[in-house]
C-alpha positions in Angstrom: 130.4 114.0 17.8 133.9 115.1 18.7 136.4 115.9 16.0 138.4 112.8 17.2 135.4 110.5 16.8 134.7 111.8 13.3 138.5 111.5 12.4 138.5 107.9 13.7 135.3 107.1 11.7 136.8 108.4 8.4 140.3 107.2 8.9 142.1 110.5 9.5 143.9 112.1 12.4 142.1 114.9 14.2 144.1 117.8 12.8 143.4 117.2 9.1 139.9 116.2 9.9 139.2 119.5 11.6 140.9 121.3 8.7 138.5 119.6 6.3 135.5 120.4 8.5 136.5 124.1 8.6 136.9 124.1 4.8 133.4 122.6 4.4 132.0 125.3 6.8 133.7 128.0 4.8 132.4 126.6 1.5 128.9 126.5 2.8 128.6 122.7 2.6 128.1 122.6 6.4 125.6 125.4 6.8 124.8 125.1 10.5 124.8 122.9 13.6 121.6 122.3 15.5 119.9 120.2 18.2 116.7 118.4 17.2 114.0 119.2 19.7 111.1 116.7 20.1 108.0 118.8 19.3 105.7 116.6 21.4 108.0 117.0 24.4 107.7 120.8 24.3 103.9 120.8 23.9 103.5 121.1 20.2 102.3 117.6 19.1 100.1 118.7 16.2 101.7 119.0 12.7 99.6 120.5 9.9 100.5 120.5 6.3 98.9 123.5 4.6 98.5 124.0 0.9 98.1 127.6 -0.2 96.9 129.0 -3.5 97.4 132.7 -4.2 95.0 134.8 -6.3 98.0 135.7 -8.6 101.4 134.2 -9.0 103.4 137.3 -9.7 106.8 137.7 -8.1 105.6 140.5 -5.9 102.7 138.4 -4.5 104.9 135.4 -4.0 107.5 137.5 -2.2 104.9 139.2 0.0 103.4 135.9 1.1 106.9 134.5 1.9 107.7 137.6 3.9 104.5 137.3 5.9 104.9 133.7 6.9 108.6 134.1 7.6 107.6 136.1 10.7 105.5 133.3 12.3 107.3 130.8 14.6 104.6 128.2 14.0 105.7 127.8 10.4 108.5 125.3 10.5 108.9 124.9 6.7 107.6 126.6 3.6 108.1 125.5 0.1 107.3 127.3 -3.2 105.6 124.6 -5.3 104.7 123.7 -8.8 101.3 122.2 -9.5 97.9 123.0 -8.1 99.1 125.0 -5.1 101.7 127.7 -4.8 103.0 127.0 -1.3 103.2 124.1 1.1 103.7 124.8 4.8 104.4 122.6 7.8 103.0 124.2 10.9 103.2 123.0 14.5 100.8 123.8 17.3 99.6 122.6 20.6 96.1 121.6 19.6 93.2 122.3 17.3 92.3 125.5 19.1 95.8 126.8 18.6 95.6 125.9 14.9 92.3 127.6 14.5 93.8 130.8 16.1 96.8 130.6 13.7 94.4 130.2 10.8 92.1 133.0 11.7 94.5 135.5 13.1 97.4 135.0 10.8 97.0 132.9 7.7 93.6 134.2 6.6 94.8 137.8 7.1 97.4 137.6 4.4 96.4 139.6 1.3 96.1 137.6 -1.9 95.4 134.1 -0.4 92.8 132.5 -2.6 92.5 129.1 -0.9 93.8 127.2 2.1 93.7 123.4 2.5 94.9 121.8 5.7 95.9 118.2 6.3 96.7 117.0 9.8 99.5 114.5 10.4 98.4 111.3 12.2 102.0 110.4 12.9 105.6 110.8 11.6 106.8 107.8 9.6 110.3 109.1 8.8 112.2 112.3 9.4 115.8 112.8 8.4 118.2 115.7 8.0 120.9 113.4 6.6 121.4 113.9 2.8 121.9 110.7 0.7 125.6 111.4 -0.1 
């Protein structure tokens, strides 16, 4: 959206609207701008949600796992969790063979992983980056 379009939508002129946008960027409220790429259109139609349990939940082990998976482009999201598992990952890949390669060559090679449970998405029902403000 252009600044003018945003200004029209919120009932401001362009100049004060831009000033408020810049203030929100500076304050960290607006963290980034991005384009949403369709994963299927770029040959990555498979989404896998992976629950990871570590052998120990000490800060060092949690940090080491986080550092390891942060280097892998297949991992789109990673959350530190409460409950039965320590981490929940969302991984994208081209097909089952690519996922198996990711699993064998990367994920199972991380020291301290006790268990891995994979769930394959059959389809996306909702995806939003818009916060309920």
